[in-house]
Short mmCIF file of C-alpha atoms and ligand atoms in Angstrom, two decimals:
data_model
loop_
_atom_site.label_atom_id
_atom_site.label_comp_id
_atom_site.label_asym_id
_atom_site.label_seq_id
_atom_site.Cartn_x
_atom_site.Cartn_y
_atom_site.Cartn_z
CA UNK A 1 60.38 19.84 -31.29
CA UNK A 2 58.22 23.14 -30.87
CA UNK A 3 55.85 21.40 -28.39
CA UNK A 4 55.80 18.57 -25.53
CA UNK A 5 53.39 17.00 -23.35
CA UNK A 6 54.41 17.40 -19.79
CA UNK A 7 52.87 17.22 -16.51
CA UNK A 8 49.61 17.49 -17.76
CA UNK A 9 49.40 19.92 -20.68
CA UNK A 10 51.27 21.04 -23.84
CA UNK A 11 54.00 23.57 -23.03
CA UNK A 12 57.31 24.95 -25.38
CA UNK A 13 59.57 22.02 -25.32
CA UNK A 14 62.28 24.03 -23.70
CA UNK A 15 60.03 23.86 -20.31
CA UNK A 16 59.63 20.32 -20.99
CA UNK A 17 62.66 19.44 -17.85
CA UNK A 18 63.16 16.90 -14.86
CA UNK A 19 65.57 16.74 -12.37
CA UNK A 20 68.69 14.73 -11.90
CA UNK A 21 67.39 13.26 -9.44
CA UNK A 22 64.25 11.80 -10.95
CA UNK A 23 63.84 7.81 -10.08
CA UNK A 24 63.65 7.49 -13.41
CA UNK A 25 66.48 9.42 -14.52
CA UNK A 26 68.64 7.00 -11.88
CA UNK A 27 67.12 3.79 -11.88
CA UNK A 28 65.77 3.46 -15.68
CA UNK A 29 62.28 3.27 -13.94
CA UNK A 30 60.31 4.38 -16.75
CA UNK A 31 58.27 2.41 -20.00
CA UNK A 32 57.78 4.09 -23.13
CA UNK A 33 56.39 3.67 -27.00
CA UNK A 34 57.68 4.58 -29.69
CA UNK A 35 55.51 5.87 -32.56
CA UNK A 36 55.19 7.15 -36.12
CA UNK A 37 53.03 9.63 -37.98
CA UNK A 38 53.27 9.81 -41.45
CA UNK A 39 52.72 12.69 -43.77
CA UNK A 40 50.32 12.53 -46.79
CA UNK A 41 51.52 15.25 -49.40
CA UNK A 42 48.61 15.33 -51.51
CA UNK A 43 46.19 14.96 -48.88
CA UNK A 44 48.06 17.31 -46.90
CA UNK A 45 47.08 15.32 -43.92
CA UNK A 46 48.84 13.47 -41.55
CA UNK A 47 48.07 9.86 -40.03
CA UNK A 48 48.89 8.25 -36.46
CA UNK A 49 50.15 4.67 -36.93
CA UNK A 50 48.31 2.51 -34.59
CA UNK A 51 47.74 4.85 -31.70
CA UNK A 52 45.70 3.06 -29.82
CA UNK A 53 47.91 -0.04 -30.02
CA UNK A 54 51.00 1.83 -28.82
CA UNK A 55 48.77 3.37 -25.89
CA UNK A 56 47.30 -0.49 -24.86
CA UNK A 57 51.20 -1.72 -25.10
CA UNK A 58 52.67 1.37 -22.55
CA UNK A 59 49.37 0.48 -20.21
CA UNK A 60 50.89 -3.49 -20.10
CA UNK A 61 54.31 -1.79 -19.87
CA UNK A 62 53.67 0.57 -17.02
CA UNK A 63 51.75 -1.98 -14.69
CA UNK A 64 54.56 -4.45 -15.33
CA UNK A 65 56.81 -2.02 -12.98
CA UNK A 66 54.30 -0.52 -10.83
CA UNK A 67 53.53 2.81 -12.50
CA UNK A 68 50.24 4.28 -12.37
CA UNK A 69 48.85 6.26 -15.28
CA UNK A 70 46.72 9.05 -14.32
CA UNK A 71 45.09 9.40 -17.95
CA UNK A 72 42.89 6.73 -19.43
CA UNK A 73 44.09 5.37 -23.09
CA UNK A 74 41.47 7.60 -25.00
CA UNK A 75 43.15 10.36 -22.82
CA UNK A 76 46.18 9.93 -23.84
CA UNK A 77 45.36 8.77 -27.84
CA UNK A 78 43.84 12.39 -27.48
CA UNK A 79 46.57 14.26 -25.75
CA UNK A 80 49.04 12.53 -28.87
CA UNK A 81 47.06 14.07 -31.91
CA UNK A 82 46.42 17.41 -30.08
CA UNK A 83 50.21 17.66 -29.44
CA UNK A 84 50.95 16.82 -33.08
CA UNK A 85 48.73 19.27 -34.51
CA UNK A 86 50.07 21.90 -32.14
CA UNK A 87 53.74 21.10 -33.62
CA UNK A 88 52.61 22.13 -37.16
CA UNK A 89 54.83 19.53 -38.82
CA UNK A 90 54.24 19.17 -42.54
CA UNK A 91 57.00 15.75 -42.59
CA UNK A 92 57.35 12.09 -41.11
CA UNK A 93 57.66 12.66 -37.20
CA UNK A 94 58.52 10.09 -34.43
CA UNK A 95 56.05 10.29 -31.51
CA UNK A 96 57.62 9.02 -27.85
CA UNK A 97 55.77 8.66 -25.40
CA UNK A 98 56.94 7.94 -21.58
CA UNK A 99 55.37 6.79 -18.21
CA UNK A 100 58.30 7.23 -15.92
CA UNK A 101 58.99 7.17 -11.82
CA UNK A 102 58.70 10.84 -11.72
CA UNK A 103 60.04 11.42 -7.87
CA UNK A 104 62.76 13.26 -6.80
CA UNK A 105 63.79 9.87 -3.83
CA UNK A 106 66.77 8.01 -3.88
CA UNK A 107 66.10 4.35 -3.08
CA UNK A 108 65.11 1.55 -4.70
CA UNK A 109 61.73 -0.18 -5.08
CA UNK A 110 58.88 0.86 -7.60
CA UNK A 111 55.84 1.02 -4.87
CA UNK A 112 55.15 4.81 -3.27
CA UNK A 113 56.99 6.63 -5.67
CA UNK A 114 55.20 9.38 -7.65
CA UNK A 115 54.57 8.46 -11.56
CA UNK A 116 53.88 11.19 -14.39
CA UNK A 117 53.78 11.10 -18.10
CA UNK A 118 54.96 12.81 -21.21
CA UNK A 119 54.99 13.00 -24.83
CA UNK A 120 57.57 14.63 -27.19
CA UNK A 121 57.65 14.19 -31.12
CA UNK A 122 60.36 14.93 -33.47
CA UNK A 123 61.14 14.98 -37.39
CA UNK A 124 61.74 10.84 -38.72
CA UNK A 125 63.21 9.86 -41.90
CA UNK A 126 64.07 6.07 -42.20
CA UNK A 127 65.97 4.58 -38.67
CA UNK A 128 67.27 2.32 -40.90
CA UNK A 129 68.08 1.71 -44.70
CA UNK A 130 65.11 0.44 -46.20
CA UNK A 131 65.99 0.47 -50.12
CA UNK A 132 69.24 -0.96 -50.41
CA UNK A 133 69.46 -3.47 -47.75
CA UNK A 134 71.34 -3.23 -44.51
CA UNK A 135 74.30 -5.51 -43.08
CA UNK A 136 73.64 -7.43 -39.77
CA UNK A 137 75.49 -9.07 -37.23
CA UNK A 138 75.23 -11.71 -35.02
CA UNK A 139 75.46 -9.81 -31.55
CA UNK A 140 78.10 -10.89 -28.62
CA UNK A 141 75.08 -9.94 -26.72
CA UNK A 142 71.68 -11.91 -25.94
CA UNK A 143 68.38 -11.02 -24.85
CA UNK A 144 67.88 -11.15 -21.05
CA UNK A 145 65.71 -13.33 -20.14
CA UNK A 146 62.26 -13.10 -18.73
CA UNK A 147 63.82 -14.39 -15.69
CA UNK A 148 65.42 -11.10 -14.88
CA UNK A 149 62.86 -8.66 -16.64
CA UNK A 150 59.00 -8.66 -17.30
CA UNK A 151 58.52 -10.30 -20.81
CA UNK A 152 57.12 -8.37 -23.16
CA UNK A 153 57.05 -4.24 -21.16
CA UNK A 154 59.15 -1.85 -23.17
CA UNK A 155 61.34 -0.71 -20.02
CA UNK A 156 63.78 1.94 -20.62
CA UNK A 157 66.60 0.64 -18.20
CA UNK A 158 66.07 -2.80 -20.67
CA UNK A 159 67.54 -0.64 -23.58
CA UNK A 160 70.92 -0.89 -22.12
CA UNK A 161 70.77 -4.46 -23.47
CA UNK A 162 70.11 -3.06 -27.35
CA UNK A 163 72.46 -0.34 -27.16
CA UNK A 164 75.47 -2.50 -26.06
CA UNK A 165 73.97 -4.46 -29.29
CA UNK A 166 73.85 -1.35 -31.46
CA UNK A 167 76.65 -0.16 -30.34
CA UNK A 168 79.02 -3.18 -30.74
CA UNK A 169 77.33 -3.88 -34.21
CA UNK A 170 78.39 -0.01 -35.23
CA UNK A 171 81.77 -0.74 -33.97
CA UNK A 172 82.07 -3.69 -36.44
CA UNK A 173 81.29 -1.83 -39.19
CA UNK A 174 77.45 -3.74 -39.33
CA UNK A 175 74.53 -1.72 -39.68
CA UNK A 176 72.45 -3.42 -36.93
CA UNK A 177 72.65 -6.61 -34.80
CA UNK A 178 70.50 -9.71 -34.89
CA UNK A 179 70.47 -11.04 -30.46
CA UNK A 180 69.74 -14.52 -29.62
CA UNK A 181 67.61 -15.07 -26.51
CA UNK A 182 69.22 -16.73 -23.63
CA UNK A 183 68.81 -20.25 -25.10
CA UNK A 184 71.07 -19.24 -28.47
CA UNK A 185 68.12 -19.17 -31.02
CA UNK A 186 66.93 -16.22 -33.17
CA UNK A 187 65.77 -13.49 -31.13
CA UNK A 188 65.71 -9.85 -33.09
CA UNK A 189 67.24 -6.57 -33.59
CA UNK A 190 68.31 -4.03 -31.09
CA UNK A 191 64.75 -2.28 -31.73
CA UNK A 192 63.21 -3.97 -34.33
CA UNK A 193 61.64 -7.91 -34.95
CA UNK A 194 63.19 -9.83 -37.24
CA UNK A 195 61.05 -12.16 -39.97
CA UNK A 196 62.58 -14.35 -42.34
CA UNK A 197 61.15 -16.00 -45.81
CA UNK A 198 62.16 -20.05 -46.72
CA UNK A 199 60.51 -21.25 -49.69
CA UNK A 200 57.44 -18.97 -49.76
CA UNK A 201 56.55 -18.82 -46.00
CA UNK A 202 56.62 -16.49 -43.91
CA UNK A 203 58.61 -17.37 -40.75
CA UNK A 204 59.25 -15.40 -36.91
CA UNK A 205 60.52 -16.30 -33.85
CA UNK A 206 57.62 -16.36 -31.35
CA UNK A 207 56.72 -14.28 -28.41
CA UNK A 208 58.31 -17.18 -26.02
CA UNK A 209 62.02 -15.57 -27.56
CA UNK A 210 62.33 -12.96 -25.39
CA UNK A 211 61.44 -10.93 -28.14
CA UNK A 212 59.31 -7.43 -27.58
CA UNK A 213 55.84 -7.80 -28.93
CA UNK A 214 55.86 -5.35 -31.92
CA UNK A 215 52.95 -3.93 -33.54
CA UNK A 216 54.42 -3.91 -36.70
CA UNK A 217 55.16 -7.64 -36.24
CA UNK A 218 51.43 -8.32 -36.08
CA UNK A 219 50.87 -5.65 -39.09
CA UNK A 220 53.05 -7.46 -41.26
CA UNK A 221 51.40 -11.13 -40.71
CA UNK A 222 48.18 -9.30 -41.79
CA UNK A 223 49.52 -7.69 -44.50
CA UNK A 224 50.89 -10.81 -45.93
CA UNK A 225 47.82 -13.25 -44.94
CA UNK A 226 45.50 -10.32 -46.81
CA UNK A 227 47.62 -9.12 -49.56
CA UNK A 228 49.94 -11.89 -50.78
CA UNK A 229 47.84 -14.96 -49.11
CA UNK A 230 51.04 -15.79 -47.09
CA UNK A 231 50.62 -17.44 -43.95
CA UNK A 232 53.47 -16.30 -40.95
CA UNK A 233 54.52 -19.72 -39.08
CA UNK A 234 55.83 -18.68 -35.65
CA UNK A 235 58.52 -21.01 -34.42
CA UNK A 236 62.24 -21.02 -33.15
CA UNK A 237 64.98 -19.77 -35.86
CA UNK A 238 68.44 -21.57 -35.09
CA UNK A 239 71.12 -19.17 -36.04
CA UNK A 240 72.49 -21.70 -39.05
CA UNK A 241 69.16 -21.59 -40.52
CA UNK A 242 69.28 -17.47 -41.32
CA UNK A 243 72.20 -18.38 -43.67
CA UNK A 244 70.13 -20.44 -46.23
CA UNK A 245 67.23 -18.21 -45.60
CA UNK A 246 65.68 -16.74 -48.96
CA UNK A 247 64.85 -13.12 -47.75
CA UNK A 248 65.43 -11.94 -44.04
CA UNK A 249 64.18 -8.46 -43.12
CA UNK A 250 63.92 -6.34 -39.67
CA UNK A 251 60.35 -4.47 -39.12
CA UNK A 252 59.64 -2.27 -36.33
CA UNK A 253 57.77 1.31 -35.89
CA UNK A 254 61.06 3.21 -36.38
CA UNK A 255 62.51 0.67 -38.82
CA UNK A 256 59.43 0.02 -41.00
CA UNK A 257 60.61 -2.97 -43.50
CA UNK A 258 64.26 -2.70 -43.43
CA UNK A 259 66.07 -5.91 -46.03
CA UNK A 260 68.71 -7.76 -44.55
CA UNK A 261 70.98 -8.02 -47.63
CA UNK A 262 74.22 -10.19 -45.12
CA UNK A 263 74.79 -11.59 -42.06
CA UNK A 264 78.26 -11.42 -40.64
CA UNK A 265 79.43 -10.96 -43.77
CA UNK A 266 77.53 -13.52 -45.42
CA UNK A 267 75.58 -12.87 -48.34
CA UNK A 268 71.66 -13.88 -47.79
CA UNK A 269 70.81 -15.52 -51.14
CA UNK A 270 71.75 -12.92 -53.73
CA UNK A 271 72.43 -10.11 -51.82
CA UNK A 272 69.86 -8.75 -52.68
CA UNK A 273 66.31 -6.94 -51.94
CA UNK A 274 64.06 -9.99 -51.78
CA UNK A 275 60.85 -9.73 -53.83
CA UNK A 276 58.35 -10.62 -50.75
CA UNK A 277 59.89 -7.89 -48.74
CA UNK A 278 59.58 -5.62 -51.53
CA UNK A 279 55.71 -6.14 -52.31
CA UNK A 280 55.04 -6.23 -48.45
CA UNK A 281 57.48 -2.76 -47.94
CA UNK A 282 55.07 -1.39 -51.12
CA UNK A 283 51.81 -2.48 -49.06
CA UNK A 284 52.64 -1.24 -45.94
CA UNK A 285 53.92 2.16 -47.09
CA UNK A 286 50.59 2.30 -49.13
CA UNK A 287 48.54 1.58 -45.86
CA UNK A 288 50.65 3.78 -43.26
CA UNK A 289 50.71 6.77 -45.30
CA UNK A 290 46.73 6.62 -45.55
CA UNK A 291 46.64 5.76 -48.97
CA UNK A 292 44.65 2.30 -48.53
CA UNK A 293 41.09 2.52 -47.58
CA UNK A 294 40.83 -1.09 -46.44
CA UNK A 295 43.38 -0.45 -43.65
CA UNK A 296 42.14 3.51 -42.55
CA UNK A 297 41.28 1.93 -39.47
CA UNK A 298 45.39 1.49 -38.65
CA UNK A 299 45.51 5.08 -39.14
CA UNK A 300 44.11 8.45 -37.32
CA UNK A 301 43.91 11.86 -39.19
CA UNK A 302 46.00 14.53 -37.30
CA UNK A 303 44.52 17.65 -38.97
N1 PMP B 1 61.85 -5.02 -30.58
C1 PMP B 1 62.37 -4.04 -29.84
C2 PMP B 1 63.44 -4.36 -28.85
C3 PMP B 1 61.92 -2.72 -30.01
O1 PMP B 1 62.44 -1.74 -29.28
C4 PMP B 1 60.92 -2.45 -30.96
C5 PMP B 1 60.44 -1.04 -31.18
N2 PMP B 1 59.42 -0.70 -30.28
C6 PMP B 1 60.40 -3.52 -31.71
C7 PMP B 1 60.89 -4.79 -31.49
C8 PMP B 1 59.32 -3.31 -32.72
O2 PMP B 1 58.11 -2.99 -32.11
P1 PMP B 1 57.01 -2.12 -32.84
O3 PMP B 1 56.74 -2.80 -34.13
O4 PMP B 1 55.86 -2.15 -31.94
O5 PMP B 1 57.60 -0.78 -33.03
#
């Protein structure tokens, strides 16, 4: 964290402040992305996971609470690789992103409040376990629903909602929590969607869950329509059903294709790493990382 993006231009992270009483800061009035790059040893290059994607997402995020972005999406695709270059790293990074109510007001309300953006990136091994398997439970906690919160905007006040999730999962001794939507049916992780394998197919909640509309989500239905010729079938998972499921595994920016080897406590088949999520973890590494020409256009060369 050498470098940040911050009221418009790169400057040493340590500048990189706002106040405490930023809107934002008080109110969780701000959207944000989360991204990855990945870095290619041999190539000695390094490769933006679906910028542009992320950059479209925080553009439906930010008008969903009123904030105005004074860049333009190639602006801030651009501003993204020139602040990773400028960080030097040679590793996996994490790239965030975030439009926030940048104000110093106290007061409710979204409209006639000044906006601003920045970027920071950091070093990013795996969020979660992604050889072994990881243990879920069923969270306490369940999605709020669209009826309280724009469907669909990655909102940082929203995150309360996963870390209470995350946090009670920890406290269990889980690795992660599965949340149901406000109707009790499958939902997904605290930061990550959730797709589970019966007899060959491809299964995940749809959008109507509550659920945030991941990029990796949509990856992953590619990857396994293309590569494997598996077709995803949207529909609703009842919790009962991810018991007798064949494979179950969490994928996300930040949590790539993490296995779900047990839920509460319960062993998913044989407890162990499925052999669909293992080919599609093997693909999708492959085409991240930059090493499979039929998906560079997911991908955009740092150096
Ligand atoms: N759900 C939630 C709640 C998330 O925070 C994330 C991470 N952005 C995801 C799903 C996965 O989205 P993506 O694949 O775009 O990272």
């Amino acid at each position: 964290m050498k470098y940040a993006f911050f009221k418009g231009k790169i400057v040493p992270f340590a500048e990189a402040k706002i106040s405490i009483m930023t809107h934002a800061f008080n109110y969780g009035t701000a959207v944000f992305e989360g991204i990855r790059a990945y870095w290619n040893q041999e190539q000695q290059q390094m490769y933006v996971l679906k910028n542009r994607e992320h950059y479209e997402r925080l553009q439906k995020s930010a008008s969903a609470i009123k904030i105005k972005l004074a860049y333009s999406l190639e602006d801030m695709c651009r501003f993204t690789l020139e602040l990773c270059k400028k960080n030097g790293y040679q590793e996996d990074i994490y790239i965030r992103p975030i439009a926030y109510k940048s104000q110093e007001k106290i007061g409710l309300g979204l409209t006639g409040i000044e906006d601003d953006f920045c970027i920071f990136v950091s070093p990013f091994g795996a969020y979660l376990d992604i050889t072994k398997g990881i243990r879920v439970g069923i969270s306490s906690w369940r999605r709020i629903s669209d009826q309280s919160l724009p469907q669909g905007a990655k909102i940082t006040g929203a995150y309360i909602n996963s870390s209470l999730a995350k946090a009670e999962a920890l406290e269990k001794g889980f690795d992660e929590a599965i949340l149901l939507s406000p109707d009790g049916t499958v939902a997904e992780g605290s930061g990550e969607n959730l797709y589970m394998v019966k007899n060959g197919e491809l299964i995940t909640p749809p959008l109507k869950e509550i659920i945030l509309p991941g990029i990796t989500r949509i990856a992953i239905m590619e990857l396994a329509k293309q590569e494997l010729g598996i077709n995803t079938t949207e529909r609703f998972i009842a919790k009962e059903e991810l018991f007798s499921a064949d494979e179950l595994f969490f994928c996300g920016t930040g949590a790539q294709i993490s296995p779900i080897i047990e839920v509460d406590k319960r062993k998913i088949k044989d407890g162990r790493v499925g052999p669909i999520t293992k080919q599609l973890q093997d693909i999708y590494f492959k085409a991240t990382r930059g090493d499979n020409p039929k998906y560079k256009s997911w991908v955009t060369p740092v150096y």
